[in-house]
GROMACS .gro file of C-alpha atoms in nm:
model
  387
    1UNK     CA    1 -14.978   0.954  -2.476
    2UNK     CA    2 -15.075   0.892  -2.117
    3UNK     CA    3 -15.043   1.193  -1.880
    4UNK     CA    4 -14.857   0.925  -1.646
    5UNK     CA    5 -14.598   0.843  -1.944
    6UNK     CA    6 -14.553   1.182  -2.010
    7UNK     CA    7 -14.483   1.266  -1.702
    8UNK     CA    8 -14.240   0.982  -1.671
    9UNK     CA    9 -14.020   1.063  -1.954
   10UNK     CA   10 -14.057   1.494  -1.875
   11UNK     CA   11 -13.883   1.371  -1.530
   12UNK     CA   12 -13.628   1.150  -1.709
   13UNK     CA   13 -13.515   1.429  -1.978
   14UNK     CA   14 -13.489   1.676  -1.682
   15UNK     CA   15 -13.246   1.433  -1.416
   16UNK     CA   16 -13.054   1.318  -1.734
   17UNK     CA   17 -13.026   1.726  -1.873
   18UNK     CA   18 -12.904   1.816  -1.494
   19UNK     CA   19 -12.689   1.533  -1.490
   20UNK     CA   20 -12.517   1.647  -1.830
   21UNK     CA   21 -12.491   2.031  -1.748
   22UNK     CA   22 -12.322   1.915  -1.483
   23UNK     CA   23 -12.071   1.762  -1.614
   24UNK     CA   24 -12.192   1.380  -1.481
   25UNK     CA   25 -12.297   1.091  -1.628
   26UNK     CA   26 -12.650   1.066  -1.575
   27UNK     CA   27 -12.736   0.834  -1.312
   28UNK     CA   28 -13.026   0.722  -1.497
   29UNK     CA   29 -12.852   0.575  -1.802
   30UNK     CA   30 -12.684   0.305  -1.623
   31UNK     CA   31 -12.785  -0.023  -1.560
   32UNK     CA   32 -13.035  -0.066  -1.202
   33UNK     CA   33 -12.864  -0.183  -0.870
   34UNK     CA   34 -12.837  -0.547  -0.797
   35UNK     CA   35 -12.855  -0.526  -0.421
   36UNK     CA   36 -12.852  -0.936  -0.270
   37UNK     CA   37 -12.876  -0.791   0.078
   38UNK     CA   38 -13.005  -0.505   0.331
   39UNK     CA   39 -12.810  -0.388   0.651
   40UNK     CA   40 -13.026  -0.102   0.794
   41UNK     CA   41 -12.905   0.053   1.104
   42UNK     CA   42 -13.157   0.333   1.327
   43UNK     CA   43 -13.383   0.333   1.583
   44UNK     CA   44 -13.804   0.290   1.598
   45UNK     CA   45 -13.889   0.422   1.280
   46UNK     CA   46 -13.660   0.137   1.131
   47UNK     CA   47 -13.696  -0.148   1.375
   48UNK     CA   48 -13.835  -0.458   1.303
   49UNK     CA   49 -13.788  -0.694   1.583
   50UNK     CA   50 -13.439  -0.611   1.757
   51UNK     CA   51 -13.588  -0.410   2.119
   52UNK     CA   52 -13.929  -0.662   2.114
   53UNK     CA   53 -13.627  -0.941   2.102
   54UNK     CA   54 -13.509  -0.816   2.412
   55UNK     CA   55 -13.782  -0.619   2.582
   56UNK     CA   56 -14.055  -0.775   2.499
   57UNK     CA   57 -14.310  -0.774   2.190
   58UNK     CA   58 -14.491  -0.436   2.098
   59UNK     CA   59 -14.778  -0.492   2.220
   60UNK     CA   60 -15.107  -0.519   2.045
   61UNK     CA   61 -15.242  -0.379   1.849
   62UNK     CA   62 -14.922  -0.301   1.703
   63UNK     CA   63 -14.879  -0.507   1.305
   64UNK     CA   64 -15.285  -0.527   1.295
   65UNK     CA   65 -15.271  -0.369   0.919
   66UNK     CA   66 -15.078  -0.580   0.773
   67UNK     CA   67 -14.929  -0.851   0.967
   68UNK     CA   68 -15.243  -0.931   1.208
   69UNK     CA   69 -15.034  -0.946   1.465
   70UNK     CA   70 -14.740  -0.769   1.672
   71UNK     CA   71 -14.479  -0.806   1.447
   72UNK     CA   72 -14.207  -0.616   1.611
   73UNK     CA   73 -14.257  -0.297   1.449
   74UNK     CA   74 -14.389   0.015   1.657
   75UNK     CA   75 -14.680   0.073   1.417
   76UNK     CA   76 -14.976  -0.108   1.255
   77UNK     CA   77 -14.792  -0.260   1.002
   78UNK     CA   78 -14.505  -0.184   0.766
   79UNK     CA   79 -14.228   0.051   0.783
   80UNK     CA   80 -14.048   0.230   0.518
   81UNK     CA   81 -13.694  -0.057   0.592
   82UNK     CA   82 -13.986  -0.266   0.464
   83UNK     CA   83 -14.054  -0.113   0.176
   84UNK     CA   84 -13.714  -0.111   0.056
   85UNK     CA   85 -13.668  -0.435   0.076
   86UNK     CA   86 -13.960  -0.530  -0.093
   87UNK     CA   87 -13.890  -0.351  -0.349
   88UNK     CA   88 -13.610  -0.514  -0.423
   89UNK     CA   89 -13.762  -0.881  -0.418
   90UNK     CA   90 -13.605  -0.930  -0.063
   91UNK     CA   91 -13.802  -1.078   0.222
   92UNK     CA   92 -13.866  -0.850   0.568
   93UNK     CA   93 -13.524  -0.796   0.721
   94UNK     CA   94 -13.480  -1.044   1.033
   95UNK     CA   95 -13.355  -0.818   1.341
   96UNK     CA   96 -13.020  -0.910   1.436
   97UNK     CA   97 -13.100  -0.945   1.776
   98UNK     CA   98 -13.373  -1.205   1.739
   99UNK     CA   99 -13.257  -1.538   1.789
  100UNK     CA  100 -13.629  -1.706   1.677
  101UNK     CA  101 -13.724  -1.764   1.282
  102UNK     CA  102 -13.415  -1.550   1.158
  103UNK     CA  103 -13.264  -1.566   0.838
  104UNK     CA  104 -13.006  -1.350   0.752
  105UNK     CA  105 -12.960  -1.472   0.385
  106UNK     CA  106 -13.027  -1.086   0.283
  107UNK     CA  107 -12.881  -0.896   0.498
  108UNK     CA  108 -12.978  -0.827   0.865
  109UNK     CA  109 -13.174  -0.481   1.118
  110UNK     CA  110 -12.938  -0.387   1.369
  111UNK     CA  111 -13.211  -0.114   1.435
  112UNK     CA  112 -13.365  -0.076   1.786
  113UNK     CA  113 -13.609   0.098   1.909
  114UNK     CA  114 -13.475   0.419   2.119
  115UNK     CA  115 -13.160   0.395   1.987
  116UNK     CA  116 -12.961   0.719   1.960
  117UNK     CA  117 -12.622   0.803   1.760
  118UNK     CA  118 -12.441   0.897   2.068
  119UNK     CA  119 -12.460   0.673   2.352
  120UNK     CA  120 -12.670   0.799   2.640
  121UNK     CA  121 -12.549   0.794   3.028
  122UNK     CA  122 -12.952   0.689   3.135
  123UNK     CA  123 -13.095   0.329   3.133
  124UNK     CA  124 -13.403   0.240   2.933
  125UNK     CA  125 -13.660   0.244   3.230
  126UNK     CA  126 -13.553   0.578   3.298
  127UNK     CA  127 -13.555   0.755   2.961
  128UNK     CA  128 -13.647   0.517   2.713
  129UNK     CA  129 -13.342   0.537   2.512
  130UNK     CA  130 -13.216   0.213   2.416
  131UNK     CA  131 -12.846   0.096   2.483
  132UNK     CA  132 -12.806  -0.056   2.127
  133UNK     CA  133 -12.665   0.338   2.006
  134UNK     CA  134 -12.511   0.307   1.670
  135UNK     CA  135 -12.153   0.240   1.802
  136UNK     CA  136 -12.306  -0.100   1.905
  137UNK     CA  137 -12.511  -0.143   1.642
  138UNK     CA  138 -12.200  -0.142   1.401
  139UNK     CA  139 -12.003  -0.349   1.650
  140UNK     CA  140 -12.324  -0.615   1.583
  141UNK     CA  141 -12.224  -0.575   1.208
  142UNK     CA  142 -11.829  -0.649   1.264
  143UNK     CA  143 -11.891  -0.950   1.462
  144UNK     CA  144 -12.197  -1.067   1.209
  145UNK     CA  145 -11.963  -1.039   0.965
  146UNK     CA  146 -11.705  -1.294   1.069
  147UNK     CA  147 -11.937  -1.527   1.300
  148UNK     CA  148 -12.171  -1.581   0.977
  149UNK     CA  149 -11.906  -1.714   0.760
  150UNK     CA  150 -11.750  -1.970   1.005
  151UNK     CA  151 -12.128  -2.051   1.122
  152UNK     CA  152 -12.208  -2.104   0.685
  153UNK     CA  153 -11.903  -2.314   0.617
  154UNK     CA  154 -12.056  -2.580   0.843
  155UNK     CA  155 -12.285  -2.599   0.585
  156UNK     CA  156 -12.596  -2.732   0.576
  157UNK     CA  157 -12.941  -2.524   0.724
  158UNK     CA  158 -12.628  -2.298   0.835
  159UNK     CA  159 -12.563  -2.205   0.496
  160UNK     CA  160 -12.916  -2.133   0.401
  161UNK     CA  161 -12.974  -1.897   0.666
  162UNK     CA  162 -12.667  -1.684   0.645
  163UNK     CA  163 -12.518  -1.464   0.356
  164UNK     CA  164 -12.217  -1.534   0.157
  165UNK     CA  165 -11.895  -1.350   0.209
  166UNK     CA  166 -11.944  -1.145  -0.104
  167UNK     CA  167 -12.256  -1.023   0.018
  168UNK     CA  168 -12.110  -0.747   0.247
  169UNK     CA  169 -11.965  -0.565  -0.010
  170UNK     CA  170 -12.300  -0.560  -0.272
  171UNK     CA  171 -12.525  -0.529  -0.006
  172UNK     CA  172 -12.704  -0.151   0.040
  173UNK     CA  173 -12.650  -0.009   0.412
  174UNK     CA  174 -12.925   0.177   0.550
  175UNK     CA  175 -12.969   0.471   0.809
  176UNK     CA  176 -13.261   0.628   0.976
  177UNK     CA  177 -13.144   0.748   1.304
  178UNK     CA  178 -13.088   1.078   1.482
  179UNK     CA  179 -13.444   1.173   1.626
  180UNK     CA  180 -13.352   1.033   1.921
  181UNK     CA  181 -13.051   1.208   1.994
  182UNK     CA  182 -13.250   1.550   1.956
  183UNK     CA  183 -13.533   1.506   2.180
  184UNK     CA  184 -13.282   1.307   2.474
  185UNK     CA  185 -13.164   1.647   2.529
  186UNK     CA  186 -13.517   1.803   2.565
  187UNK     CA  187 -13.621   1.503   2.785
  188UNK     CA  188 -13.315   1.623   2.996
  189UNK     CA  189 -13.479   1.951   3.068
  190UNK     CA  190 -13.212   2.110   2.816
  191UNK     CA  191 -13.246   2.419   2.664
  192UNK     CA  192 -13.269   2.459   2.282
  193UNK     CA  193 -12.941   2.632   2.233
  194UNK     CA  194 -12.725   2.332   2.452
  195UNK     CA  195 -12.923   2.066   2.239
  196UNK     CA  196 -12.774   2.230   1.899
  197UNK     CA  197 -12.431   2.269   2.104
  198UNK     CA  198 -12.401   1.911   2.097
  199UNK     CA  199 -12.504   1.858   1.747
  200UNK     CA  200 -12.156   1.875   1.592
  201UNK     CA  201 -12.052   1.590   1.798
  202UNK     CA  202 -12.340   1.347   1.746
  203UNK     CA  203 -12.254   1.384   1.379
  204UNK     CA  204 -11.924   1.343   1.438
  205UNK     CA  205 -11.978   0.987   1.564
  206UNK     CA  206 -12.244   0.930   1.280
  207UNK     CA  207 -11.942   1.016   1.055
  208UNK     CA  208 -11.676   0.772   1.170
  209UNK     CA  209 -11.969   0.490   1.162
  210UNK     CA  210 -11.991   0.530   0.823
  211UNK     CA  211 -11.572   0.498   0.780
  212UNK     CA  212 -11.592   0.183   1.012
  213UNK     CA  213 -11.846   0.041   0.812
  214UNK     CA  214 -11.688   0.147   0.484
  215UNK     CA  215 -11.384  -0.020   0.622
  216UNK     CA  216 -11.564  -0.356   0.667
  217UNK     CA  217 -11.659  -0.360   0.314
  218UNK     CA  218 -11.970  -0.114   0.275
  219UNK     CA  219 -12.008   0.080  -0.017
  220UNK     CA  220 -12.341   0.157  -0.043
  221UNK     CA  221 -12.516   0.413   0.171
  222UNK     CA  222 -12.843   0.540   0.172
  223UNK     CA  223 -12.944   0.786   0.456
  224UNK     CA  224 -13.195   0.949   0.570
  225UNK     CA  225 -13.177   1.239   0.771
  226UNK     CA  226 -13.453   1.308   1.021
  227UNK     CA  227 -13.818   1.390   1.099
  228UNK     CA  228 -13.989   1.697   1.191
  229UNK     CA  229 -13.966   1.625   1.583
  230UNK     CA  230 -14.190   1.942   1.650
  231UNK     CA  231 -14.507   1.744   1.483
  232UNK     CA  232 -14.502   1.458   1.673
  233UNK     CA  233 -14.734   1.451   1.975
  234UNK     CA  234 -14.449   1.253   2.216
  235UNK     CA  235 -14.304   1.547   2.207
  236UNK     CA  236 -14.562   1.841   2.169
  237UNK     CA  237 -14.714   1.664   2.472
  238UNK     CA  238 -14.415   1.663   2.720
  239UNK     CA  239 -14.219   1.999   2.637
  240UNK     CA  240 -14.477   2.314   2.645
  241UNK     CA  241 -14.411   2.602   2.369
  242UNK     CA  242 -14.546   2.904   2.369
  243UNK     CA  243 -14.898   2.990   2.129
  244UNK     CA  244 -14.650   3.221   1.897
  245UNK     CA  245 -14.411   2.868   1.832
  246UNK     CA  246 -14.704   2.664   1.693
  247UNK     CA  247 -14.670   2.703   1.286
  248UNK     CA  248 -14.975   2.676   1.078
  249UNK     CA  249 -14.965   2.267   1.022
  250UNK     CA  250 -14.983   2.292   1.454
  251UNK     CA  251 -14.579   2.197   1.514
  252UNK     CA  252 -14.391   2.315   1.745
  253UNK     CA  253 -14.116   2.540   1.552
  254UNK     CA  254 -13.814   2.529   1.798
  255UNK     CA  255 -13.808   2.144   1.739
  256UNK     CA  256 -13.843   2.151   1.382
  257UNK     CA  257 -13.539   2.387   1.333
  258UNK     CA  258 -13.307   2.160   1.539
  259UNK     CA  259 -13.450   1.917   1.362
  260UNK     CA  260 -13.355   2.091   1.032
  261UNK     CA  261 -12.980   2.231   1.229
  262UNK     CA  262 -12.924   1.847   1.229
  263UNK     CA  263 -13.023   1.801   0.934
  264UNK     CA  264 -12.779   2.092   0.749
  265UNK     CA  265 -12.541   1.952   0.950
  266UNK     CA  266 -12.551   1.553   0.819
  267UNK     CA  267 -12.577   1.686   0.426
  268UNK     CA  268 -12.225   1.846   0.491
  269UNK     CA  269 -12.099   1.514   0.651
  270UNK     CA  270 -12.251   1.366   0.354
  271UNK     CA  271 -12.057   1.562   0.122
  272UNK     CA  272 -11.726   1.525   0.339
  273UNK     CA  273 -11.741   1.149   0.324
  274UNK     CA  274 -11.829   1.141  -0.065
  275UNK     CA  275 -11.471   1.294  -0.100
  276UNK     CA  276 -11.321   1.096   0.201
  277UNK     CA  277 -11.425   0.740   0.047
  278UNK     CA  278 -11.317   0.735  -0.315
  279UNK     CA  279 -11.546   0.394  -0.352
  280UNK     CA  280 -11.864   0.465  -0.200
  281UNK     CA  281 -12.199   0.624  -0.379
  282UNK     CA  282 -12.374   0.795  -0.069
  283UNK     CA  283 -12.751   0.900  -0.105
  284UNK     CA  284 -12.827   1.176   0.123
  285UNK     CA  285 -13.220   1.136   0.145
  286UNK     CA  286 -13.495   1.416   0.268
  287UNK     CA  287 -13.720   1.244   0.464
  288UNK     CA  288 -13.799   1.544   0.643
  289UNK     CA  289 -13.995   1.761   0.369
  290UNK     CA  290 -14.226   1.438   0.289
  291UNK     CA  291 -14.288   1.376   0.646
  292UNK     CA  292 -14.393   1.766   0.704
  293UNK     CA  293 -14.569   1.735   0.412
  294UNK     CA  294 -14.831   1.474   0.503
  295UNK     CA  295 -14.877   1.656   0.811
  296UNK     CA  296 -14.884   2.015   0.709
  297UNK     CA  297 -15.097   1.891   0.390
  298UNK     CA  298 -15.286   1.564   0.480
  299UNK     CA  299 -15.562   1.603   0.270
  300UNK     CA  300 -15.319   1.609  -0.049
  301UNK     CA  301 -15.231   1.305   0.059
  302UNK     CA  302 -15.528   1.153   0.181
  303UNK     CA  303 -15.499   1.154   0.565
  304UNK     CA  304 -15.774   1.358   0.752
  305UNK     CA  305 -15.591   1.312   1.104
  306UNK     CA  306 -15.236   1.471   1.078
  307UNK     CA  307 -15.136   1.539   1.452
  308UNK     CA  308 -15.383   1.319   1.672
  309UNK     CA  309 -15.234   0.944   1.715
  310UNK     CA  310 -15.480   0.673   1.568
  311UNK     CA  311 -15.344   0.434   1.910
  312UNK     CA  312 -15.339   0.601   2.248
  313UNK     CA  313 -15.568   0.695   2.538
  314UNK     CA  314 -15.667   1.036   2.568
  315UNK     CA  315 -15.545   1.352   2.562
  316UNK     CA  316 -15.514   1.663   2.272
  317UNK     CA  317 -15.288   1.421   2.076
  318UNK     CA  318 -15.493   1.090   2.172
  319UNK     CA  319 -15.133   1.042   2.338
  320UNK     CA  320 -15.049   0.962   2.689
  321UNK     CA  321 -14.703   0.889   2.806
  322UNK     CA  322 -14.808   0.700   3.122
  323UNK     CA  323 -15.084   0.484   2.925
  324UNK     CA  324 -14.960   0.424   2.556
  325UNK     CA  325 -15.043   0.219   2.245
  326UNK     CA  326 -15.163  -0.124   2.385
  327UNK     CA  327 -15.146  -0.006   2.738
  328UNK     CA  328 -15.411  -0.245   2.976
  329UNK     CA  329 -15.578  -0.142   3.253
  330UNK     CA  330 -15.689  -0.398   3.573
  331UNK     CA  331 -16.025  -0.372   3.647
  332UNK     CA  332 -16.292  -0.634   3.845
  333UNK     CA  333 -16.024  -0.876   3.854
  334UNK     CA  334 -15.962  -0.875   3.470
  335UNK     CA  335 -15.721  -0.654   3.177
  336UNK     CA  336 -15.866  -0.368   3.021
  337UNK     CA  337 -15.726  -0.278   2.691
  338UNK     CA  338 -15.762   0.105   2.715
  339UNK     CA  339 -15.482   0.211   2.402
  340UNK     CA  340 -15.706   0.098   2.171
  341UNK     CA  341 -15.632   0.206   1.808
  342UNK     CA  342 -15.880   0.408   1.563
  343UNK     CA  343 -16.111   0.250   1.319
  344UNK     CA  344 -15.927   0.358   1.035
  345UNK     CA  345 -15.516   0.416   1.060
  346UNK     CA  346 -15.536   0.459   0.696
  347UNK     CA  347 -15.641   0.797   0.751
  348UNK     CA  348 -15.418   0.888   1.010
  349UNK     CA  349 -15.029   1.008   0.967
  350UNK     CA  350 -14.918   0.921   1.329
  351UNK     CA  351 -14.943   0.548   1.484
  352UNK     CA  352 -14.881   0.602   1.836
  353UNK     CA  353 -14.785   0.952   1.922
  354UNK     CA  354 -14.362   0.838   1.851
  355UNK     CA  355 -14.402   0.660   1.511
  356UNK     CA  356 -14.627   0.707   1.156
  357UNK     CA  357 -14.881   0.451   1.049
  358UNK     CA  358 -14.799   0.209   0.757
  359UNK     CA  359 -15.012   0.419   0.524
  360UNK     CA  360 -14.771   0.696   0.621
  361UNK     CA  361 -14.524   0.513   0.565
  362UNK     CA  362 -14.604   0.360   0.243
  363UNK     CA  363 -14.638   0.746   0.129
  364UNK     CA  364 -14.323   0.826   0.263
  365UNK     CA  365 -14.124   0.481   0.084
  366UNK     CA  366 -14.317   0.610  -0.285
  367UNK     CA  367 -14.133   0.967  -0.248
  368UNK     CA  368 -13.803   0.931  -0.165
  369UNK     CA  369 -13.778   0.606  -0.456
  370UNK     CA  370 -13.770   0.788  -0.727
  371UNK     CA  371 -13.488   1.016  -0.657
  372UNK     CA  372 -13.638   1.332  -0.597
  373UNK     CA  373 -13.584   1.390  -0.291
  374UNK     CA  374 -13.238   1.249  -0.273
  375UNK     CA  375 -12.952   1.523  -0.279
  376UNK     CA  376 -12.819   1.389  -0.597
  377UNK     CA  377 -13.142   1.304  -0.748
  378UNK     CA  378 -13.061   0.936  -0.770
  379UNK     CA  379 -13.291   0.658  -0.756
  380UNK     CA  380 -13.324   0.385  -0.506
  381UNK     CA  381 -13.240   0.128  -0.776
  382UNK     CA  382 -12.956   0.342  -0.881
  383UNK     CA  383 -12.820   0.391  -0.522
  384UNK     CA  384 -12.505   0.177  -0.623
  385UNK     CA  385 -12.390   0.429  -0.873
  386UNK     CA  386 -12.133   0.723  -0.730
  387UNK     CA  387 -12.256   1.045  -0.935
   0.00000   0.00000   0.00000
């Protein structure tokens, strides 16, 4: 028997014996998801088009992996959203925002870059956060929802580029968001204690999103909780730690435990809405450990740069927050493109200094499929299933 087999079946005999000393059915003996649609709701690491819409493109060389072009995504090519859907058999998810080559047939991003759980009291030129927080983002959804069917009925292209009515209740919601909220207190000049002070209540509104968009029909919900913050060189770069709060992958550890305060704190919401909503399956997913992983272990995963940015201009990190990714330079009369990328993101975790390269990414997405590293060890094709 192939070792690959083997291993295959070793890791179906031990979900299915969990499953039964548990008292569960076993997720895996029931028949894969059907999912006809995507709504994914976050911020960078899941946006596909919805700030360029708006703000303008990403700037080059941003998509040169895979699309050969900016493609709205803040990386070199695809995300983990992306992924997902493809692993489905569904095309790229059109950003909800973008009013130019959309189709919405299967499903739709309300995902922006910046975007934060709780609204922020700053503009975008002054922080960077966006004003599409998840609040808006699920107000998007509620008027998508009714707009789409009165703009299908009149038939025609119409029809073809939006989904039916029964799609909002098959369809697999999506979340990656949170980062944002952690380091907008930091960027404030907060301290680390007043950033986990407001914790509670950023996952409080994360909470009643997930009842509003139960409410409109959702009932499947796969979320991911978030990053190690404390690796990324947008931050490492900006908020000085001391030499005794670097850990041994070269993170900063007072981020990284927020990181992981938030993260204790959405698995409990998790398990509060699973007994709050009788009809949904929830998949709490750990994006976290794989994403420390590839940084605190690249070569196990085939990355030799784990902390410098492939795109950027200078710096420890190769990250500057006043030049970035794509940034131009005049000079004699003519643009200088001086955030040039690397010769080879494929060895690099981190795009940019914010956001992880497409090979990252790709890592990431092959996982967090399977089901180990979901809370109830369930499959992306079995996220439909309430164990």
């Amino acid at each position: 028997m192939e070792p690959k087999l083997s291993l295959v079946i070793l890791t179906i005999f031990l979900l299915c014996s969990a499953a039964i000393h548990n008292g569960s059915r076993p997720v895996l003996a029931l028949a894969p998801c059907d999912f006809p649609a995507i709504f994914n709701f976050g911020d960078s690491n899941s946006d596909t088009g919805g700030l360029s819409a708006v703000y303008g493109q990403a700037a080059w060389p941003a998509g040169e992996t895979y699309f050969g072009h900016p493609a709205g995504r803040y990386a070199d090519g695809r995300l983990v959203v992306d992924f997902i859907a493809q692993s489905f058999g569904l095309p790229f998810l059109s950003a909800y925002l973008d009013s130019v080559g959309t189709n919405f047939t299967h499903g739709a991003n309300f995902a922006t870059a910046g975007s934060t759980i709780r609204p922020q009291n700053t503009t975008i030129r002054q922080y960077g956060y966006s004003p599409i927080s998840l609040d808006v983002q699920f107000n998007e959804l509620y008027q998508f929802r009714r707009r789409s069917q009165v703009t299908r009925a009149k038939g025609g292209v119409f029809q073809k580029l939006m989904p039916k009515e029964e799609v909002f209740s098959r369809a697999l919601y999506t979340f990656d968001i949170g980062q944002n909220d952690l380091t907008a207190g930091y960027f404030l000049n907060m301290s680390t204690s007043e950033v986990r002070a407001y914790i509670p209540d950023v996952l409080g509104q994360f909470k009643n999103i997930i009842k509003y968009v139960y409410g409109e029909g959702g009932r499947y919900f796969w979320i991911h909780n978030t990053g190690p913050v404390g690796c990324l060189p947008y931050v490492m770069d900006r908020i000085p730690v001391l030499a005794s709060q670097i850990d041994s992958a070269g993170c900063a550890s007072p981020f990284n435990e927020v990181a992981q305060d938030f993260n204790r704190g959405l698995k409990k919401v998790v398990d509060q809405l699973r007994k709050e909503l009788p009809l949904a399956a929830i998949t709490y997913v750990d994006v976290y450990s794989v994403k420390y992983s590839l940084i605190s272990q690249p070569k196990k995963h085939g990355f030799t740069e784990p902390l410098r940015a492939c795109c950027g201009h200078g710096g420890k990190y190769n990250y500057n927050k006043n030049h970035g990714c794509g940034s131009k330079i005049t000079k004699g009369g003519h643009e200088v493109l001086i955030g040039k990328s690397c010769k080879d993101p494929q060895h690099y975790v981190n795009w940019d200094g914010v956001h992880f390269t497409e090979a990252a990414n790709k890592q990431i997405f092959d996982h967090i499929v399977s089901g180990l590293l979901s809370d109830n060890k369930t499959p992306l094709r079995m996220a439909c299933h309430r164990v």
